[in-house]
Short mmCIF file of C-alpha atoms in Angstrom, two decimals:
data_model
loop_
_atom_site.label_atom_id
_atom_site.label_comp_id
_atom_site.label_asym_id
_atom_site.label_seq_id
_atom_site.Cartn_x
_atom_site.Cartn_y
_atom_site.Cartn_z
CA MET Q 1 28.21 15.97 5.92
CA ARG Q 2 25.11 17.46 4.10
CA SER Q 3 24.30 19.32 7.08
CA ASP Q 4 27.55 21.37 6.70
CA LEU Q 5 25.10 23.64 4.21
CA LEU Q 6 23.69 24.86 7.53
CA LYS Q 7 26.51 24.97 10.05
CA ASP Q 8 30.06 25.23 8.57
CA GLY Q 9 32.13 28.44 7.92
CA VAL Q 10 31.90 31.93 8.68
CA THR Q 11 29.06 32.39 6.15
CA ARG Q 12 26.96 29.95 8.05
CA LEU Q 13 27.11 32.17 11.33
CA PRO Q 14 23.38 33.24 10.71
CA HIS Q 15 22.34 29.76 10.39
CA ARG Q 16 24.31 28.68 13.54
CA SER Q 17 22.52 31.48 15.49
CA LEU Q 18 19.06 29.97 14.40
CA LEU Q 19 19.98 26.48 15.18
CA LYS Q 20 21.17 27.63 18.70
CA ALA Q 21 17.93 29.38 19.11
CA LEU Q 22 16.46 25.66 19.15
CA GLY Q 23 18.91 25.16 21.96
CA LEU Q 24 21.79 23.25 20.10
CA THR Q 25 25.33 23.46 21.86
CA ASP Q 26 28.51 23.95 20.18
CA SER Q 27 29.18 20.15 20.55
CA GLU Q 28 25.93 19.00 19.15
CA MET Q 29 26.88 21.05 15.90
CA LYS Q 30 29.59 18.80 15.15
CA LYS Q 31 27.37 15.59 15.21
CA PRO Q 32 25.15 13.88 12.42
CA PHE Q 33 21.87 15.75 11.96
CA ILE Q 34 19.10 13.10 11.39
CA ALA Q 35 15.68 13.88 10.32
CA VAL Q 36 12.75 11.98 12.01
CA VAL Q 37 9.73 12.23 9.67
CA SER Q 38 6.41 10.76 11.10
CA ALA Q 39 2.72 11.15 10.12
CA ALA Q 40 1.56 11.51 13.65
CA SER Q 41 -1.91 12.86 14.20
CA ASP Q 42 -4.79 12.89 16.63
CA TYR Q 43 -7.38 11.15 14.54
CA VAL Q 44 -5.81 8.29 12.58
CA PRO Q 45 -5.76 5.10 14.58
CA GLY Q 46 -2.65 4.18 12.78
CA HIS Q 47 -0.93 7.36 13.68
CA MET Q 48 -2.12 8.14 17.25
CA HIS Q 49 1.08 6.72 18.93
CA LEU Q 50 3.66 7.71 16.33
CA GLY Q 51 4.68 10.66 18.38
CA GLU Q 52 5.60 8.13 20.98
CA LEU Q 53 7.63 5.91 18.59
CA ALA Q 54 9.29 9.24 17.04
CA GLN Q 55 10.71 9.82 20.70
CA CYS Q 56 12.13 6.40 21.01
CA VAL Q 57 13.74 6.87 17.57
CA LYS Q 58 15.22 10.23 18.83
CA ASP Q 59 16.51 8.48 21.82
CA GLY Q 60 18.20 5.99 19.51
CA ILE Q 61 19.56 8.77 17.60
CA ARG Q 62 21.06 10.37 20.75
CA ASN Q 63 22.54 7.07 21.86
CA ALA Q 64 24.31 6.69 18.75
CA GLY Q 65 25.76 10.35 18.86
CA GLY Q 66 23.35 12.06 16.19
CA ILE Q 67 21.02 14.97 16.94
CA PRO Q 68 17.40 14.49 15.80
CA PHE Q 69 15.04 16.77 14.21
CA GLU Q 70 11.33 15.82 14.04
CA PHE Q 71 8.59 17.05 11.73
CA CYS Q 72 5.50 15.59 10.70
CA THR Q 73 3.50 14.97 7.32
CA ILE Q 74 -0.12 14.76 6.51
CA GLY Q 75 -1.78 11.30 6.43
CA VAL Q 76 -5.15 10.01 5.17
CA CYS Q 77 -6.79 7.01 7.14
CA ASP Q 78 -8.47 5.13 4.24
CA GLY Q 79 -10.94 3.58 6.50
CA LEU Q 80 -12.19 6.80 7.57
CA ALA Q 81 -12.10 8.32 4.11
CA MET Q 82 -13.77 5.29 2.67
CA ASN Q 83 -17.07 5.56 0.76
CA HIS Q 84 -17.51 9.38 0.46
CA GLU Q 85 -15.55 12.30 -1.21
CA GLY Q 86 -12.54 12.03 0.87
CA MET Q 87 -11.47 8.93 -0.56
CA ARG Q 88 -10.41 10.93 -3.66
CA TYR Q 89 -7.87 12.42 -1.38
CA SER Q 90 -6.11 9.33 -0.42
CA LEU Q 91 -4.08 7.97 -3.31
CA SER Q 92 -3.63 11.63 -4.50
CA SER Q 93 -2.10 12.26 -1.25
CA ARG Q 94 0.78 10.20 -1.94
CA GLU Q 95 2.53 12.87 -4.18
CA LEU Q 96 1.82 15.71 -1.72
CA ILE Q 97 3.45 13.80 1.13
CA THR Q 98 6.45 13.16 -1.24
CA ASP Q 99 6.78 16.55 -2.32
CA SER Q 100 6.46 18.23 1.35
CA ILE Q 101 9.24 15.93 2.67
CA GLU Q 102 11.38 17.02 -0.42
CA ILE Q 103 10.78 20.68 0.40
CA MET Q 104 11.43 20.31 4.12
CA LEU Q 105 14.71 18.45 3.80
CA THR Q 106 16.09 20.38 0.86
CA ALA Q 107 15.31 23.62 2.47
CA HIS Q 108 16.65 22.45 5.80
CA PRO Q 109 19.58 19.87 4.55
CA LEU Q 110 20.21 17.30 7.15
CA ASP Q 111 22.67 14.04 6.95
CA GLY Q 112 20.25 10.98 7.35
CA ILE Q 113 16.39 10.31 7.57
CA VAL Q 114 14.34 8.07 9.66
CA PHE Q 115 10.94 7.64 8.37
CA ILE Q 116 7.76 6.82 10.54
CA PRO Q 117 4.88 5.81 8.45
CA ASN Q 118 2.03 3.46 9.13
CA CYS Q 119 -1.21 4.01 6.90
CA ASP Q 120 -1.74 3.25 3.20
CA LYS Q 121 -0.39 5.94 1.29
CA ILE Q 122 2.21 7.29 3.74
CA VAL Q 123 4.49 4.21 3.44
CA PRO Q 124 5.14 4.58 -0.22
CA ALA Q 125 5.12 8.20 -0.17
CA MET Q 126 7.83 8.18 2.22
CA ILE Q 127 9.84 5.53 0.04
CA LEU Q 128 9.32 7.93 -2.77
CA ALA Q 129 10.88 10.74 -0.91
CA ALA Q 130 13.84 8.51 0.35
CA ALA Q 131 14.48 7.70 -3.42
CA ARG Q 132 14.31 11.33 -4.47
CA LEU Q 133 16.57 12.79 -1.77
CA ASN Q 134 18.80 9.67 -1.79
CA LEU Q 135 20.17 10.19 1.60
CA PRO Q 136 20.98 7.63 4.16
CA SER Q 137 17.33 6.42 5.08
CA ILE Q 138 15.92 3.84 7.13
CA PHE Q 139 12.14 3.16 8.27
CA VAL Q 140 10.23 2.01 11.10
CA SER Q 141 6.35 1.91 10.97
CA GLY Q 142 3.96 2.17 13.56
CA GLY Q 143 3.08 -1.62 13.39
CA PRO Q 144 -0.16 -3.36 13.12
CA MET Q 145 -3.31 -3.11 15.31
CA SER Q 146 -4.32 -6.21 17.31
CA ALA Q 147 -7.12 -8.41 15.80
CA GLY Q 148 -10.55 -7.63 17.42
CA ASN Q 149 -12.78 -10.24 18.95
CA VAL Q 150 -16.58 -9.97 18.31
CA CYS Q 151 -19.01 -12.48 19.31
CA GLY Q 152 -16.18 -14.81 20.16
CA LYS Q 153 -14.44 -14.52 16.79
CA ARG Q 154 -11.30 -12.52 15.88
CA VAL Q 155 -12.25 -10.17 13.20
CA GLY Q 156 -10.39 -7.17 11.38
CA LEU Q 157 -11.78 -3.95 9.76
CA SER Q 158 -12.89 -5.66 6.67
CA GLU Q 159 -15.60 -7.65 8.49
CA THR Q 160 -17.06 -4.47 9.78
CA PHE Q 161 -17.73 -3.30 6.31
CA GLU Q 162 -19.19 -6.88 5.41
CA VAL Q 163 -21.55 -6.67 8.50
CA VAL Q 164 -23.24 -3.65 6.96
CA GLY Q 165 -24.29 -5.71 3.99
CA LYS Q 166 -25.82 -8.21 6.45
CA ALA Q 167 -27.46 -5.29 8.31
CA ALA Q 168 -29.21 -4.03 5.19
CA ASP Q 169 -30.94 -7.48 4.97
CA GLY Q 170 -31.91 -7.13 8.77
CA THR Q 171 -30.02 -10.40 9.82
CA VAL Q 172 -27.98 -8.61 12.68
CA SER Q 173 -29.32 -7.23 15.92
CA ASP Q 174 -28.64 -3.78 17.07
CA GLU Q 175 -26.63 -5.47 20.03
CA GLU Q 176 -24.63 -7.47 17.66
CA LEU Q 177 -23.68 -4.13 15.58
CA MET Q 178 -22.94 -2.19 18.74
CA GLU Q 179 -20.39 -5.08 19.65
CA TRP Q 180 -18.86 -4.90 16.15
CA GLU Q 181 -18.56 -1.10 16.54
CA ASN Q 182 -17.06 -1.25 19.93
CA LYS Q 183 -14.52 -4.43 19.51
CA ALA Q 184 -13.29 -4.86 16.00
CA CYS Q 185 -10.58 -2.07 16.22
CA PRO Q 186 -9.26 -2.65 19.79
CA THR Q 187 -6.17 -0.68 19.63
CA CYS Q 188 -3.69 1.60 17.81
CA GLY Q 189 -1.91 0.89 14.63
CA SER Q 190 -2.50 -0.02 10.90
CA CYS Q 191 -5.56 -2.23 10.70
CA SER Q 192 -4.90 -5.78 11.59
CA GLY Q 193 -5.15 -7.88 8.20
CA MET Q 194 -3.05 -8.06 5.24
CA TYR Q 195 -4.24 -4.98 4.14
CA THR Q 196 -2.51 -2.15 2.20
CA ALA Q 197 -0.78 -0.45 5.10
CA ASN Q 198 0.67 -3.73 6.71
CA SER Q 199 1.43 -4.84 3.09
CA MET Q 200 3.45 -1.94 2.28
CA ASN Q 201 5.25 -2.17 5.76
CA CYS Q 202 6.01 -5.74 5.18
CA LEU Q 203 7.33 -5.02 1.73
CA THR Q 204 9.59 -2.16 3.02
CA GLU Q 205 11.23 -4.83 5.21
CA ALA Q 206 11.49 -7.11 2.36
CA ILE Q 207 12.98 -4.53 0.32
CA GLY Q 208 15.74 -3.83 2.92
CA LEU Q 209 14.79 -0.41 3.94
CA ALA Q 210 13.83 -1.31 7.45
CA LEU Q 211 15.12 -3.74 10.23
CA PRO Q 212 13.62 -7.18 10.63
CA PHE Q 213 10.16 -7.18 12.14
CA ASN Q 214 9.22 -3.81 10.86
CA GLY Q 215 6.07 -5.30 9.24
CA THR Q 216 4.75 -7.38 11.77
CA GLU Q 217 5.66 -6.41 15.16
CA PRO Q 218 2.32 -5.17 16.93
CA ALA Q 219 1.87 -1.68 17.63
CA VAL Q 220 1.11 -2.16 21.20
CA ASN Q 221 4.28 -4.17 22.12
CA SER Q 222 7.30 -2.91 23.62
CA ALA Q 223 9.50 -4.75 21.29
CA ARG Q 224 7.93 -1.93 18.78
CA ARG Q 225 9.53 0.79 21.02
CA ARG Q 226 12.86 -1.08 21.16
CA LEU Q 227 12.76 -1.60 17.43
CA ALA Q 228 12.29 2.36 17.19
CA LYS Q 229 15.17 3.03 19.19
CA GLU Q 230 17.52 0.57 17.23
CA THR Q 231 16.23 2.19 14.13
CA GLY Q 232 17.56 5.54 15.30
CA GLU Q 233 20.81 4.19 16.22
CA ARG Q 234 21.14 2.46 12.94
CA ALA Q 235 20.24 5.78 11.27
CA VAL Q 236 23.27 7.41 12.78
CA GLU Q 237 25.43 4.40 11.48
CA LEU Q 238 24.27 4.49 7.88
CA VAL Q 239 25.42 8.34 7.73
CA ARG Q 240 28.76 7.35 8.85
CA GLU Q 241 28.81 4.54 6.48
CA ASN Q 242 27.40 6.54 3.71
CA VAL Q 243 24.77 3.95 2.82
CA ARG Q 244 22.08 5.93 0.84
CA ALA Q 245 18.56 4.93 -0.27
CA LEU Q 246 19.25 4.13 -3.90
CA ASP Q 247 21.99 1.83 -2.64
CA ILE Q 248 19.10 -0.36 -1.59
CA LEU Q 249 16.26 0.78 -3.87
CA THR Q 250 17.66 -1.49 -6.65
CA ARG Q 251 16.06 -3.68 -9.25
CA ARG Q 252 17.17 -6.84 -7.24
CA ASN Q 253 15.70 -5.30 -4.04
CA MET Q 254 12.60 -4.54 -5.71
CA LEU Q 255 12.24 -8.01 -7.20
CA ASN Q 256 12.73 -9.26 -3.56
CA ALA Q 257 9.74 -7.14 -2.61
CA LEU Q 258 7.59 -8.37 -5.50
CA ALA Q 259 8.45 -12.12 -4.49
CA THR Q 260 7.20 -11.50 -1.07
CA ASP Q 261 4.25 -9.48 -2.20
CA MET Q 262 3.15 -12.52 -4.11
CA ALA Q 263 3.99 -15.17 -1.33
CA ILE Q 264 2.11 -13.44 1.40
CA GLY Q 265 -0.99 -12.55 -0.81
CA ALA Q 266 -0.66 -8.75 -0.17
CA SER Q 267 -2.91 -5.94 -1.25
CA SER Q 268 -3.38 -5.22 -4.84
CA ASN Q 269 -2.53 -1.78 -4.03
CA THR Q 270 0.96 -2.70 -3.79
CA VAL Q 271 1.15 -2.95 -7.59
CA LEU Q 272 0.53 0.77 -7.93
CA HIS Q 273 2.92 1.52 -5.20
CA LEU Q 274 5.63 -0.51 -6.29
CA LEU Q 275 5.47 0.72 -9.95
CA ALA Q 276 5.72 4.33 -8.58
CA ILE Q 277 8.69 3.52 -6.34
CA ALA Q 278 10.30 1.83 -9.13
CA HIS Q 279 9.83 4.74 -11.53
CA GLU Q 280 11.11 7.33 -8.79
CA ALA Q 281 14.14 5.06 -8.10
CA LYS Q 282 14.85 4.23 -11.77
CA ALA Q 283 14.67 0.51 -10.92
CA ASP Q 284 13.42 -0.59 -14.02
CA ILE Q 285 10.22 -2.56 -12.95
CA THR Q 286 7.11 -2.90 -15.16
CA ILE Q 287 3.52 -4.14 -14.89
CA ASP Q 288 5.10 -6.99 -17.00
CA ASP Q 289 7.73 -7.78 -14.51
CA ILE Q 290 4.90 -8.05 -11.93
CA ASP Q 291 2.78 -10.67 -14.17
CA ALA Q 292 6.17 -12.62 -14.70
CA MET Q 293 6.60 -12.66 -10.84
CA SER Q 294 3.01 -13.69 -10.13
CA ARG Q 295 3.32 -16.65 -12.28
CA LYS Q 296 6.76 -17.76 -10.71
CA ILE Q 297 6.24 -17.18 -7.07
CA PRO Q 298 4.05 -19.49 -4.96
CA GLN Q 299 1.93 -17.97 -2.24
CA ILE Q 300 2.82 -19.63 1.22
CA SER Q 301 0.86 -17.38 3.55
CA LYS Q 302 -2.64 -16.31 3.48
CA LEU Q 303 -3.94 -13.78 6.05
CA ASN Q 304 -7.00 -11.82 6.96
CA PRO Q 305 -9.03 -10.77 4.93
CA ALA Q 306 -8.72 -14.12 2.81
CA SER Q 307 -8.39 -16.10 6.06
CA SER Q 308 -8.70 -15.90 9.86
CA ILE Q 309 -4.94 -15.57 10.30
CA PHE Q 310 -3.71 -11.94 11.14
CA ILE Q 311 -0.38 -9.98 11.00
CA GLU Q 312 0.33 -10.64 14.77
CA ASP Q 313 0.12 -14.42 14.06
CA LEU Q 314 2.62 -14.10 11.23
CA ASN Q 315 5.05 -12.07 13.71
CA GLU Q 316 5.05 -14.96 16.06
CA VAL Q 317 6.09 -17.43 13.72
CA GLY Q 318 9.10 -15.28 12.29
CA GLY Q 319 7.53 -12.51 10.42
CA ILE Q 320 8.62 -11.40 6.87
CA GLN Q 321 12.28 -12.85 7.61
CA ALA Q 322 10.80 -16.26 7.74
CA ILE Q 323 8.86 -15.47 4.53
CA LEU Q 324 12.02 -14.50 2.79
CA ASN Q 325 13.88 -17.42 4.33
CA GLU Q 326 11.42 -19.94 2.89
CA LEU Q 327 11.56 -18.38 -0.78
CA SER Q 328 15.51 -18.33 -0.55
CA LYS Q 329 15.12 -22.20 -0.08
CA LYS Q 330 14.29 -22.34 -3.88
CA GLY Q 331 16.58 -19.31 -4.88
CA LEU Q 332 13.46 -17.06 -5.50
CA ILE Q 333 14.89 -14.15 -3.97
CA ASP Q 334 18.50 -12.54 -4.21
CA THR Q 335 20.04 -12.77 -0.70
CA ASP Q 336 23.27 -11.07 -1.79
CA VAL Q 337 21.67 -7.55 -1.82
CA MET Q 338 22.25 -4.86 0.54
CA THR Q 339 19.99 -3.96 3.46
CA VAL Q 340 20.09 -1.20 5.98
CA SER Q 341 21.51 -3.76 8.29
CA GLY Q 342 24.09 -5.75 6.21
CA LYS Q 343 23.30 -8.25 3.47
CA GLN Q 344 20.15 -10.15 3.10
CA SER Q 345 21.94 -13.34 3.69
CA GLU Q 346 23.21 -12.11 7.05
CA ARG Q 347 19.64 -11.25 8.02
CA LEU Q 348 18.31 -14.76 6.90
CA ALA Q 349 20.73 -16.63 9.13
CA LYS Q 350 18.63 -15.65 11.88
CA ALA Q 351 15.39 -16.33 10.42
CA LYS Q 352 12.77 -18.86 11.08
CA SER Q 353 11.50 -21.65 8.83
CA ALA Q 354 7.93 -22.12 7.76
CA ASP Q 355 5.74 -23.37 11.00
CA GLY Q 356 3.39 -25.23 8.34
CA THR Q 357 0.21 -23.13 9.52
CA VAL Q 358 0.71 -19.54 9.01
CA ILE Q 359 3.57 -19.98 6.65
CA HIS Q 360 3.62 -23.03 4.61
CA PRO Q 361 6.75 -24.89 3.38
CA ILE Q 362 8.00 -23.89 0.04
CA ASP Q 363 7.29 -27.41 -1.03
CA ALA Q 364 4.00 -27.28 -0.14
CA PRO Q 365 2.65 -23.95 -1.15
CA ILE Q 366 -1.22 -22.64 -0.59
CA ARG Q 367 -1.06 -22.07 -4.22
CA ALA Q 368 1.69 -22.73 -6.99
CA ASP Q 369 1.26 -19.02 -8.12
CA GLY Q 370 1.42 -15.60 -6.41
CA GLY Q 371 -1.50 -13.91 -4.61
CA ILE Q 372 -1.94 -11.32 -7.06
CA ALA Q 373 -2.37 -11.72 -10.79
CA ILE Q 374 -2.33 -9.11 -13.74
CA LEU Q 375 -5.00 -9.72 -16.12
CA LYS Q 376 -4.96 -8.49 -19.74
CA GLY Q 377 -7.54 -8.41 -22.65
CA ASN Q 378 -9.83 -6.24 -24.76
CA LEU Q 379 -10.98 -4.61 -21.36
CA ALA Q 380 -7.64 -4.00 -20.10
CA PRO Q 381 -4.89 -4.10 -22.84
CA GLU Q 382 -2.41 -2.29 -20.45
CA GLY Q 383 -3.55 -4.50 -17.40
CA ALA Q 384 -5.73 -5.05 -14.57
CA VAL Q 385 -5.08 -6.30 -11.04
CA VAL Q 386 -7.12 -8.98 -8.76
CA LYS Q 387 -6.12 -10.37 -5.54
CA GLN Q 388 -6.35 -13.86 -6.58
CA GLY Q 389 -5.47 -15.42 -3.26
CA ALA Q 390 -8.65 -13.93 -1.83
CA VAL Q 391 -10.91 -15.29 -4.68
CA LYS Q 392 -13.15 -18.20 -4.24
CA PRO Q 393 -12.46 -21.32 -6.49
CA GLU Q 394 -15.81 -21.14 -8.37
CA MET Q 395 -15.04 -17.41 -9.32
CA MET Q 396 -11.53 -17.93 -10.84
CA ASP Q 397 -13.24 -18.61 -14.36
CA PHE Q 398 -16.21 -16.59 -14.60
CA THR Q 399 -18.67 -15.28 -17.16
CA GLY Q 400 -21.38 -12.95 -16.03
CA THR Q 401 -23.73 -9.95 -17.22
CA ALA Q 402 -22.79 -6.52 -16.86
CA LYS Q 403 -24.54 -4.07 -14.66
CA VAL Q 404 -23.06 -0.67 -15.24
CA PHE Q 405 -22.55 2.22 -12.82
CA ASP Q 406 -20.60 5.50 -13.49
CA GLY Q 407 -19.53 5.89 -10.00
CA GLU Q 408 -19.20 3.82 -6.65
CA GLN Q 409 -22.17 5.19 -4.86
CA GLU Q 410 -24.80 4.17 -7.33
CA ALA Q 411 -23.16 0.80 -7.24
CA TYR Q 412 -23.13 0.60 -3.60
CA ASP Q 413 -26.77 1.42 -3.10
CA ALA Q 414 -27.73 -1.09 -5.78
CA ILE Q 415 -25.86 -3.79 -4.10
CA LEU Q 416 -27.24 -2.99 -0.77
CA HIS Q 417 -30.91 -2.66 -2.04
CA GLY Q 418 -31.16 -6.01 -4.06
CA GLY Q 419 -30.27 -4.64 -7.47
CA ILE Q 420 -27.31 -7.21 -7.80
CA THR Q 421 -28.04 -10.91 -8.35
CA ALA Q 422 -26.21 -14.06 -8.83
CA GLY Q 423 -24.35 -13.99 -12.42
CA ASP Q 424 -23.94 -10.40 -12.44
CA VAL Q 425 -20.62 -8.36 -13.15
CA VAL Q 426 -20.68 -5.05 -11.36
CA VAL Q 427 -19.07 -2.37 -13.62
CA ILE Q 428 -17.66 0.66 -11.78
CA ARG Q 429 -16.19 3.23 -14.12
CA TYR Q 430 -14.95 6.83 -14.12
CA GLU Q 431 -13.14 6.19 -10.84
CA GLY Q 432 -9.72 5.89 -12.21
CA PRO Q 433 -6.59 8.22 -11.28
CA LYS Q 434 -8.19 10.89 -13.91
CA GLY Q 435 -11.78 10.16 -13.97
CA GLY Q 436 -12.35 9.92 -10.32
CA PRO Q 437 -10.24 11.61 -9.94
CA GLY Q 438 -7.95 10.12 -7.30
CA MET Q 439 -8.84 6.39 -8.02
CA PRO Q 440 -10.91 5.88 -4.78
CA GLU Q 441 -10.90 2.32 -3.11
CA MET Q 442 -14.04 0.28 -3.39
CA LEU Q 443 -14.21 -1.83 -0.02
CA SER Q 444 -17.76 -0.65 0.56
CA PRO Q 445 -19.10 -2.42 -2.80
CA THR Q 446 -16.88 -5.56 -2.53
CA ALA Q 447 -17.69 -5.88 1.28
CA ALA Q 448 -21.38 -5.43 0.49
CA ILE Q 449 -21.11 -8.26 -1.95
CA ALA Q 450 -19.54 -10.53 0.48
CA GLY Q 451 -21.83 -9.52 3.40
CA LYS Q 452 -24.73 -10.41 1.19
CA GLY Q 453 -23.28 -13.86 0.46
CA LEU Q 454 -22.84 -13.05 -3.39
CA ASP Q 455 -18.92 -13.24 -3.37
CA GLY Q 456 -19.03 -16.70 -4.88
CA SER Q 457 -21.70 -15.72 -7.74
CA VAL Q 458 -21.09 -12.18 -8.53
CA ALA Q 459 -17.78 -10.18 -9.79
CA LEU Q 460 -16.83 -6.52 -9.62
CA ILE Q 461 -14.70 -4.78 -12.21
CA THR Q 462 -13.40 -1.14 -11.84
CA ASP Q 463 -10.99 1.34 -13.26
CA GLY Q 464 -10.72 2.17 -9.67
CA ARG Q 465 -9.04 0.17 -7.07
CA PHE Q 466 -9.58 -2.06 -4.03
CA SER Q 467 -8.63 -1.77 -0.34
CA GLY Q 468 -6.35 -4.55 0.79
CA ALA Q 469 -9.52 -5.34 3.04
CA SER Q 470 -11.24 -6.46 -0.20
CA ARG Q 471 -11.66 -10.21 -1.22
CA GLY Q 472 -13.53 -11.68 -3.96
CA ALA Q 473 -13.57 -11.72 -7.77
CA SER Q 474 -12.83 -8.11 -7.65
CA VAL Q 475 -10.86 -6.76 -10.69
CA GLY Q 476 -9.49 -3.18 -10.40
CA HIS Q 477 -6.86 -0.88 -12.02
CA ILE Q 478 -8.33 -1.36 -15.52
CA SER Q 479 -6.07 0.58 -17.91
CA PRO Q 480 -6.77 2.47 -19.81
CA GLU Q 481 -9.43 3.90 -17.59
CA ALA Q 482 -12.83 5.20 -18.89
CA ALA Q 483 -11.86 8.74 -18.72
CA GLU Q 484 -8.97 7.97 -21.33
CA GLY Q 485 -11.30 6.20 -23.61
CA GLY Q 486 -10.72 2.57 -22.39
CA LEU Q 487 -13.10 -0.02 -23.52
CA ILE Q 488 -14.60 -0.02 -19.87
CA ALA Q 489 -16.27 3.37 -20.92
CA PHE Q 490 -18.34 1.60 -23.66
CA ILE Q 491 -19.69 -1.56 -21.77
CA GLU Q 492 -23.58 -1.65 -21.81
CA ASN Q 493 -26.06 -3.36 -19.13
CA GLY Q 494 -26.67 -6.91 -20.41
CA ASP Q 495 -23.18 -7.22 -22.09
CA ARG Q 496 -21.34 -10.58 -21.28
CA ILE Q 497 -17.81 -10.23 -19.50
CA HIS Q 498 -15.43 -13.11 -19.20
CA ILE Q 499 -12.98 -13.18 -16.29
CA ASP Q 500 -10.59 -15.80 -16.61
CA ILE Q 501 -7.87 -15.48 -13.74
CA PRO Q 502 -6.05 -18.84 -14.25
CA ASN Q 503 -5.13 -17.77 -17.96
CA ARG Q 504 -4.82 -14.02 -16.96
CA SER Q 505 -7.61 -12.66 -19.18
CA ILE Q 506 -10.39 -10.28 -18.99
CA GLU Q 507 -12.72 -9.86 -22.06
CA LEU Q 508 -15.70 -7.84 -23.16
CA LEU Q 509 -17.65 -10.62 -25.16
CA VAL Q 510 -19.20 -7.80 -27.57
CA PRO Q 511 -18.51 -8.02 -31.38
CA GLU Q 512 -15.79 -5.46 -32.72
CA ASP Q 513 -18.15 -3.71 -34.86
CA GLU Q 514 -20.80 -3.08 -32.07
CA ILE Q 515 -17.67 -1.77 -30.09
CA ALA Q 516 -16.79 0.69 -32.82
CA LYS Q 517 -20.48 2.09 -33.15
CA ARG Q 518 -20.15 2.73 -29.21
CA ARG Q 519 -16.89 4.53 -29.50
CA GLU Q 520 -18.40 7.05 -31.81
CA LYS Q 521 -20.64 8.29 -29.15
CA GLY Q 522 -17.50 9.41 -27.11
CA ILE Q 523 -16.93 9.43 -23.40
CA LYS Q 524 -18.68 11.49 -20.50
CA PRO Q 525 -17.33 14.91 -20.26
CA PRO Q 526 -14.69 15.28 -17.36
CA LYS Q 527 -16.14 16.46 -14.14
CA GLU Q 528 -16.12 19.92 -12.97
CA LEU Q 529 -13.16 20.05 -10.51
CA THR Q 530 -11.67 22.67 -8.21
CA GLY Q 531 -8.47 22.85 -6.05
CA TYR Q 532 -5.87 20.08 -5.90
CA LEU Q 533 -7.90 17.54 -7.57
CA LYS Q 534 -8.31 19.57 -10.71
CA ARG Q 535 -4.35 19.80 -10.74
CA TYR Q 536 -3.98 16.23 -10.01
CA ALA Q 537 -6.44 15.05 -12.77
CA LYS Q 538 -4.53 16.96 -15.40
CA ILE Q 539 -0.95 15.31 -14.73
CA VAL Q 540 -1.66 11.94 -13.25
CA ARG Q 541 -1.20 8.93 -15.36
CA ASN Q 542 -2.89 5.71 -15.27
CA ALA Q 543 -2.71 2.72 -12.89
CA SER Q 544 -0.57 0.64 -15.37
CA VAL Q 545 2.36 2.85 -14.28
CA GLY Q 546 1.64 3.43 -10.75
CA ALA Q 547 -0.45 6.64 -11.14
CA VAL Q 548 2.68 8.61 -11.17
CA PHE Q 549 2.62 12.05 -12.61
CA GLU Q 550 3.47 13.07 -16.11
CA ASP Q 551 7.30 13.54 -16.30
#
């Protein structure tokens, strides 16, 4: 066992002495040592209960004859970090979390790992760590938050940002605003819609790194606690069977995750994270694979923010296993792959079929292609991403007039104060991985557009990214980004932009000779940076390869 590096032989007497200082007994020294890695903290709603779940995991590990060792990572709440400088540290925290886990589990070698993530960057960061360490690994998330209920309507976090847009028009009373504030986020857990955290927790299950219902069982349910215990028990068995992370993080499993991604209309951020995971695991997945899967896989479920259906509703009708089962009926997933609990086919033998409302039958999908589309064109020769499953029909093919902003806040202020009108394309640039830096999410601008009722007549494009809670004709991840000299840096107010989602195209309608003249002026000088962001901006690559670091 790997932990023998700590405890086997006379040369490890000092190490055993330190372990006994922790209270370990001689009999415990002979058992598998299992790391329990969580993102527990006191001020992230998705993480506030992870200590309790970690205790359940540790109980399960002991049930199965293992010895648990718990430690915690950092974890950014994207909702709390939204629309201020803190958002630059969200995506960039992904690499720090991965590195910190690598450090802890290389300095203190154990035999297996249970990962307990919940919010946006923590899930992919922990999968990256699993791939890098390649130990027996299994995940159990903190689970989704229950939907809120405001003025008799079920709501999620995304609607709270949209109500800000309505408040700017003076159409919402102070009493109603207070009800939104008090009731929209009623429990612990990752925010209640198919936002990035829940998307990634669902895809972790689809990849096969977690037990069934990891992605959908609500945070407050006792079933989540039982799942945590079962995960702890299974971790010990994985060590004994020597099933490692890279046995599961294969191209075939990753393609299953991509198929699920398209079927459920997951967050556009999943493109960044799946590309990064594939890079770390050497699973050979590119943005072109994502485009191909988008064209091939039908969307069979549409959840909040694109509808009034929530993650807890998906859980009630069979969760991700039911989605996978439906896809398998047309041979759209590989059922012969390995998971942490046997072959995928064995798991699906117990899965439900489509209920017809939350999950549509594969023969009667919501749309014939996937919930996410990859666009290319002169504005994004290396790709851009749109959550097409949350775009209104009238915006699927749209030509509009550019209103250009060199940063999110300037654009947000213009939207709130009437500077954007029907027919505009809001262009937010210098917010990519390098230029932001950190590629901040743009939920506040997209929500303000929706809140003002403009999501059927205004588009937004950016080299930044969007929250999973965003909806509308919002095209992000434009690559190359402005800071790299991408064409988005040379758009001017009044230019015409054509976004054709069905044909996967995004074009700046400006003659080549005019573009050449603009390029001669160059791009904005880089921002003055300090600390981690200065280092991050120097080595991060663009969104088309998952915003990974330079090799």
